PDB file of C-alpha atoms in Angstrom:
ATOM      1  CA  UNK B 800     -91.345 -77.328-204.083  1.00 63.00           C
ATOM      2  CA  UNK B 801     -94.971 -76.466-204.855  1.00 83.00           C
ATOM      3  CA  UNK B 802     -96.427 -73.779-202.638  1.00 90.00           C
ATOM      4  CA  UNK B 803    -100.024 -73.569-201.523  1.00 93.00           C
ATOM      5  CA  UNK B 804    -101.924 -70.403-202.464  1.00 94.00           C
ATOM      6  CA  UNK B 805    -101.553 -69.151-198.878  1.00 95.00           C
ATOM      7  CA  UNK B 806     -97.789 -69.836-198.835  1.00 94.00           C
ATOM      8  CA  UNK B 807     -97.389 -68.087-202.196  1.00 95.00           C
ATOM      9  CA  UNK B 808     -99.261 -65.020-200.891  1.00 95.00           C
ATOM     10  CA  UNK B 809     -97.187 -64.979-197.729  1.00 96.00           C
ATOM     11  CA  UNK B 810     -93.979 -65.305-199.728  1.00 95.00           C
ATOM     12  CA  UNK B 811     -95.139 -62.293-201.769  1.00 94.00           C
ATOM     13  CA  UNK B 812     -95.498 -60.405-198.464  1.00 95.00           C
ATOM     14  CA  UNK B 813     -91.897 -61.235-197.599  1.00 94.00           C
ATOM     15  CA  UNK B 814     -90.649 -60.126-201.032  1.00 92.00           C
ATOM     16  CA  UNK B 815     -92.614 -56.867-200.799  1.00 92.00           C
ATOM     17  CA  UNK B 816     -91.622 -56.038-197.221  1.00 92.00           C
ATOM     18  CA  UNK B 817     -88.034 -57.261-197.001  1.00 90.00           C
ATOM     19  CA  UNK B 818     -86.055 -56.875-194.892  1.00 91.00           C
ATOM     20  CA  UNK B 819     -88.743 -57.387-192.291  1.00 93.00           C
ATOM     21  CA  UNK B 820     -89.338 -58.649-188.786  1.00 94.00           C
ATOM     22  CA  UNK B 821     -91.499 -61.411-187.346  1.00 94.00           C
ATOM     23  CA  UNK B 822     -93.755 -58.733-185.836  1.00 94.00           C
ATOM     24  CA  UNK B 823     -94.578 -57.149-189.206  1.00 95.00           C
ATOM     25  CA  UNK B 824     -95.404 -60.552-190.700  1.00 96.00           C
ATOM     26  CA  UNK B 825     -97.415 -61.448-187.583  1.00 95.00           C
ATOM     27  CA  UNK B 826     -99.522 -58.352-188.165  1.00 95.00           C
ATOM     28  CA  UNK B 827     -99.908 -58.993-191.914  1.00 95.00           C
ATOM     29  CA  UNK B 828    -100.768 -62.648-191.455  1.00 96.00           C
ATOM     30  CA  UNK B 829    -103.016 -62.266-188.395  1.00 96.00           C
ATOM     31  CA  UNK B 830    -100.945 -64.609-186.256  1.00 95.00           C
ATOM     32  CA  UNK B 831    -100.820 -64.705-182.469  1.00 94.00           C
ATOM     33  CA  UNK B 832     -97.048 -64.432-181.978  1.00 94.00           C
ATOM     34  CA  UNK B 833     -93.643 -64.056-183.572  1.00 92.00           C
ATOM     35  CA  UNK B 834     -93.024 -67.682-182.663  1.00 93.00           C
ATOM     36  CA  UNK B 835     -95.977 -68.703-184.818  1.00 95.00           C
ATOM     37  CA  UNK B 836     -94.478 -66.705-187.704  1.00 95.00           C
ATOM     38  CA  UNK B 837     -91.108 -68.385-187.215  1.00 95.00           C
ATOM     39  CA  UNK B 838     -92.715 -71.820-187.121  1.00 95.00           C
ATOM     40  CA  UNK B 839     -94.608 -71.082-190.351  1.00 96.00           C
ATOM     41  CA  UNK B 840     -91.474 -69.807-192.084  1.00 95.00           C
ATOM     42  CA  UNK B 841     -89.509 -72.906-191.115  1.00 94.00           C
ATOM     43  CA  UNK B 842     -92.236 -75.359-192.046  1.00 94.00           C
ATOM     44  CA  UNK B 843     -93.576 -73.774-195.258  1.00 94.00           C
ATOM     45  CA  UNK B 844     -91.020 -71.320-196.656  1.00 95.00           C
ATOM     46  CA  UNK B 845     -87.646 -72.552-195.384  1.00 92.00           C
ATOM     47  CA  UNK B 846     -85.937 -72.624-198.784  1.00 91.00           C
ATOM     48  CA  UNK B 847     -87.264 -69.204-199.791  1.00 93.00           C
ATOM     49  CA  UNK B 848     -86.012 -66.952-197.010  1.00 93.00           C
ATOM     50  CA  UNK B 849     -82.962 -66.247-194.891  1.00 91.00           C
ATOM     51  CA  UNK B 850     -82.095 -63.911-192.072  1.00 90.00           C
ATOM     52  CA  UNK B 851     -79.577 -61.171-192.768  1.00 85.00           C
ATOM     53  CA  UNK B 852     -76.805 -60.035-190.415  1.00 81.00           C
ATOM     54  CA  UNK B 853     -79.399 -58.063-188.405  1.00 84.00           C
ATOM     55  CA  UNK B 854     -81.687 -61.132-188.146  1.00 89.00           C
ATOM     56  CA  UNK B 855     -84.224 -59.518-190.454  1.00 91.00           C
ATOM     57  CA  UNK B 856     -86.198 -61.762-192.807  1.00 94.00           C
ATOM     58  CA  UNK B 857     -85.231 -61.532-196.484  1.00 92.00           C
ATOM     59  CA  UNK B 858     -86.375 -63.407-199.579  1.00 91.00           C
ATOM     60  CA  UNK B 859     -83.898 -65.465-201.572  1.00 90.00           C
ATOM     61  CA  UNK B 860     -83.401 -64.610-205.257  1.00 86.00           C
ATOM     62  CA  UNK B 861     -85.340 -67.806-206.056  1.00 88.00           C
ATOM     63  CA  UNK B 862     -88.285 -66.509-204.016  1.00 90.00           C
ATOM     64  CA  UNK B 863     -88.208 -63.162-205.779  1.00 88.00           C
ATOM     65  CA  UNK B 864     -88.153 -64.893-209.184  1.00 87.00           C
ATOM     66  CA  UNK B 865     -91.062 -67.093-208.107  1.00 90.00           C
ATOM     67  CA  UNK B 866     -93.130 -64.058-207.111  1.00 89.00           C
ATOM     68  CA  UNK B 867     -92.081 -61.617-209.851  1.00 85.00           C
ATOM     69  CA  UNK B 868     -91.544 -64.123-212.649  1.00 82.00           C
ATOM     70  CA  UNK B 869     -88.277 -65.176-214.256  1.00 72.00           C
ATOM     71  CA  UNK B 870     -88.123 -62.035-216.413  1.00 68.00           C
ATOM     72  CA  UNK B 871     -88.432 -59.670-213.476  1.00 67.00           C
ATOM     73  CA  UNK B 872     -86.520 -56.392-213.561  1.00 70.00           C
ATOM     74  CA  UNK B 873     -86.151 -56.426-209.780  1.00 70.00           C
ATOM     75  CA  UNK B 874     -82.522 -56.600-208.685  1.00 70.00           C
ATOM     76  CA  UNK B 875     -82.139 -58.279-205.322  1.00 72.00           C
ATOM     77  CA  UNK B 876     -79.939 -56.327-202.931  1.00 77.00           C
ATOM     78  CA  UNK B 877     -77.979 -58.509-200.543  1.00 80.00           C
ATOM     79  CA  UNK B 878     -75.706 -57.193-197.809  1.00 83.00           C
ATOM     80  CA  UNK B 879     -72.579 -59.296-197.521  1.00 88.00           C
ATOM     81  CA  UNK B 880     -69.136 -59.241-195.943  1.00 91.00           C
ATOM     82  CA  UNK B 881     -66.122 -58.041-197.960  1.00 94.00           C
ATOM     83  CA  UNK B 882     -64.984 -61.661-198.358  1.00 96.00           C
ATOM     84  CA  UNK B 883     -68.427 -62.709-199.588  1.00 94.00           C
ATOM     85  CA  UNK B 884     -68.390 -59.848-202.108  1.00 94.00           C
ATOM     86  CA  UNK B 885     -65.054 -61.052-203.481  1.00 96.00           C
ATOM     87  CA  UNK B 886     -66.387 -64.606-203.695  1.00 96.00           C
ATOM     88  CA  UNK B 887     -69.406 -63.412-205.709  1.00 94.00           C
ATOM     89  CA  UNK B 888     -66.985 -61.644-208.062  1.00 94.00           C
ATOM     90  CA  UNK B 889     -64.693 -64.664-208.621  1.00 96.00           C
ATOM     91  CA  UNK B 890     -67.018 -67.656-208.297  1.00 95.00           C
ATOM     92  CA  UNK B 891     -68.090 -69.619-211.356  1.00 93.00           C
ATOM     93  CA  UNK B 892     -71.312 -68.377-212.930  1.00 92.00           C
ATOM     94  CA  UNK B 893     -74.592 -70.324-213.062  1.00 90.00           C
ATOM     95  CA  UNK B 894     -73.719 -71.984-216.388  1.00 91.00           C
ATOM     96  CA  UNK B 895     -70.058 -72.712-215.597  1.00 93.00           C
ATOM     97  CA  UNK B 896     -68.361 -75.659-213.926  1.00 93.00           C
ATOM     98  CA  UNK B 897     -68.653 -75.294-210.131  1.00 93.00           C
ATOM     99  CA  UNK B 898     -65.561 -74.655-208.028  1.00 94.00           C
ATOM    100  CA  UNK B 899     -64.319 -76.424-204.939  1.00 93.00           C
ATOM    101  CA  UNK B 900     -63.612 -74.502-201.741  1.00 95.00           C
ATOM    102  CA  UNK B 901     -59.881 -74.695-202.527  1.00 95.00           C
ATOM    103  CA  UNK B 902     -60.370 -73.399-206.083  1.00 95.00           C
ATOM    104  CA  UNK B 903     -62.485 -70.571-204.707  1.00 96.00           C
ATOM    105  CA  UNK B 904     -59.802 -69.809-202.100  1.00 97.00           C
ATOM    106  CA  UNK B 905     -57.190 -69.628-204.871  1.00 97.00           C
ATOM    107  CA  UNK B 906     -59.409 -67.301-206.925  1.00 97.00           C
ATOM    108  CA  UNK B 907     -59.959 -65.061-203.888  1.00 97.00           C
ATOM    109  CA  UNK B 908     -56.219 -64.962-203.251  1.00 97.00           C
ATOM    110  CA  UNK B 909     -55.599 -64.123-206.919  1.00 97.00           C
ATOM    111  CA  UNK B 910     -57.999 -61.194-206.388  1.00 96.00           C
ATOM    112  CA  UNK B 911     -55.686 -59.878-203.668  1.00 95.00           C
ATOM    113  CA  UNK B 912     -57.165 -61.192-200.424  1.00 94.00           C
ATOM    114  CA  UNK B 913     -55.647 -63.821-198.153  1.00 96.00           C
ATOM    115  CA  UNK B 914     -58.378 -65.487-196.065  1.00 96.00           C
ATOM    116  CA  UNK B 915     -58.146 -68.852-194.349  1.00 96.00           C
ATOM    117  CA  UNK B 916     -59.817 -71.806-196.048  1.00 95.00           C
ATOM    118  CA  UNK B 917     -62.386 -72.089-193.222  1.00 96.00           C
ATOM    119  CA  UNK B 918     -63.414 -68.463-193.762  1.00 96.00           C
ATOM    120  CA  UNK B 919     -64.007 -69.165-197.462  1.00 97.00           C
ATOM    121  CA  UNK B 920     -65.950 -72.350-196.653  1.00 95.00           C
ATOM    122  CA  UNK B 921     -68.112 -70.469-194.147  1.00 94.00           C
ATOM    123  CA  UNK B 922     -68.687 -67.579-196.560  1.00 95.00           C
ATOM    124  CA  UNK B 923     -69.746 -70.000-199.312  1.00 95.00           C
ATOM    125  CA  UNK B 924     -72.222 -71.689-196.980  1.00 92.00           C
ATOM    126  CA  UNK B 925     -73.679 -68.332-195.920  1.00 91.00           C
ATOM    127  CA  UNK B 926     -74.048 -67.281-199.552  1.00 92.00           C
ATOM    128  CA  UNK B 927     -75.756 -70.618-200.237  1.00 90.00           C
ATOM    129  CA  UNK B 928     -78.176 -69.951-197.347  1.00 86.00           C
ATOM    130  CA  UNK B 929     -78.986 -66.587-198.973  1.00 86.00           C
ATOM    131  CA  UNK B 930     -79.664 -68.310-202.275  1.00 85.00           C
ATOM    132  CA  UNK B 931     -76.877 -66.510-204.147  1.00 89.00           C
ATOM    133  CA  UNK B 932     -74.692 -69.611-204.425  1.00 91.00           C
ATOM    134  CA  UNK B 933     -75.693 -73.192-205.098  1.00 90.00           C
ATOM    135  CA  UNK B 934     -73.894 -76.255-203.806  1.00 90.00           C
ATOM    136  CA  UNK B 935     -73.203 -78.935-206.382  1.00 89.00           C
ATOM    137  CA  UNK B 936     -72.311 -82.200-204.683  1.00 81.00           C
ATOM    138  CA  UNK B 937     -69.493 -84.050-206.393  1.00 73.00           C
ATOM    139  CA  UNK B 938     -66.709 -85.972-204.639  1.00 77.00           C
ATOM    140  CA  UNK B 939     -66.341 -82.827-202.563  1.00 81.00           C
ATOM    141  CA  UNK B 940     -68.867 -80.013-202.400  1.00 85.00           C
ATOM    142  CA  UNK B 941     -68.402 -77.510-205.216  1.00 88.00           C
ATOM    143  CA  UNK B 942     -70.019 -74.137-205.654  1.00 91.00           C
ATOM    144  CA  UNK B 943     -71.194 -71.717-208.335  1.00 91.00           C
ATOM    145  CA  UNK B 944     -73.485 -68.741-208.451  1.00 90.00           C
ATOM    146  CA  UNK B 945     -77.158 -69.658-208.369  1.00 88.00           C
ATOM    147  CA  UNK B 946     -78.127 -66.395-210.054  1.00 85.00           C
ATOM    148  CA  UNK B 947     -76.564 -64.219-212.725  1.00 86.00           C
ATOM    149  CA  UNK B 948     -74.254 -61.559-211.299  1.00 86.00           C
ATOM    150  CA  UNK B 949     -76.378 -58.802-212.853  1.00 85.00           C
ATOM    151  CA  UNK B 950     -79.482 -60.078-211.043  1.00 84.00           C
ATOM    152  CA  UNK B 951     -78.087 -59.396-207.583  1.00 85.00           C
ATOM    153  CA  UNK B 952     -76.647 -56.195-206.168  1.00 84.00           C
ATOM    154  CA  UNK B 953     -74.280 -56.911-203.298  1.00 84.00           C
ATOM    155  CA  UNK B 954     -73.600 -54.260-200.707  1.00 86.00           C
ATOM    156  CA  UNK B 955     -70.685 -54.693-198.338  1.00 87.00           C
ATOM    157  CA  UNK B 956     -71.462 -54.347-194.649  1.00 86.00           C
ATOM    158  CA  UNK B 957     -69.024 -52.717-192.253  1.00 82.00           C
ATOM    159  CA  UNK B 958     -66.987 -55.257-190.333  1.00 73.00           C
TER     160      UNK B 958
END
């Protein structure tokens, strides 16, 4: 997706101020309301941001790479659940064959956890929304990391 100059500048604001709130972006962008910010985010930057567990606006790793350049030293810090952390540890890397939900479940179980398949599926989708995981559509959806493990620092949130 090609961004306009304005969208690129606004994405840079998100990267620089993350995690942030609608109100901060409203002030930076000179908008009338948080609703206007939300509408802009959804229409222009949907694939470059997500909301964390506290509903704060965060940039995806793809957005950070777009702003900083592919060779950026910036390590993206993402706060994830314990299950999501384990998935990041066991999931196929960006250059490997993607894994199905069941294969990921088996890898998580081999790592010592015993979640339900729906919990793994949900965790994979959340990680995909954050931009950490990509979905590769085959006969069934398969998943692999969208970024190198060393390019993202995952912190586990308290459950």
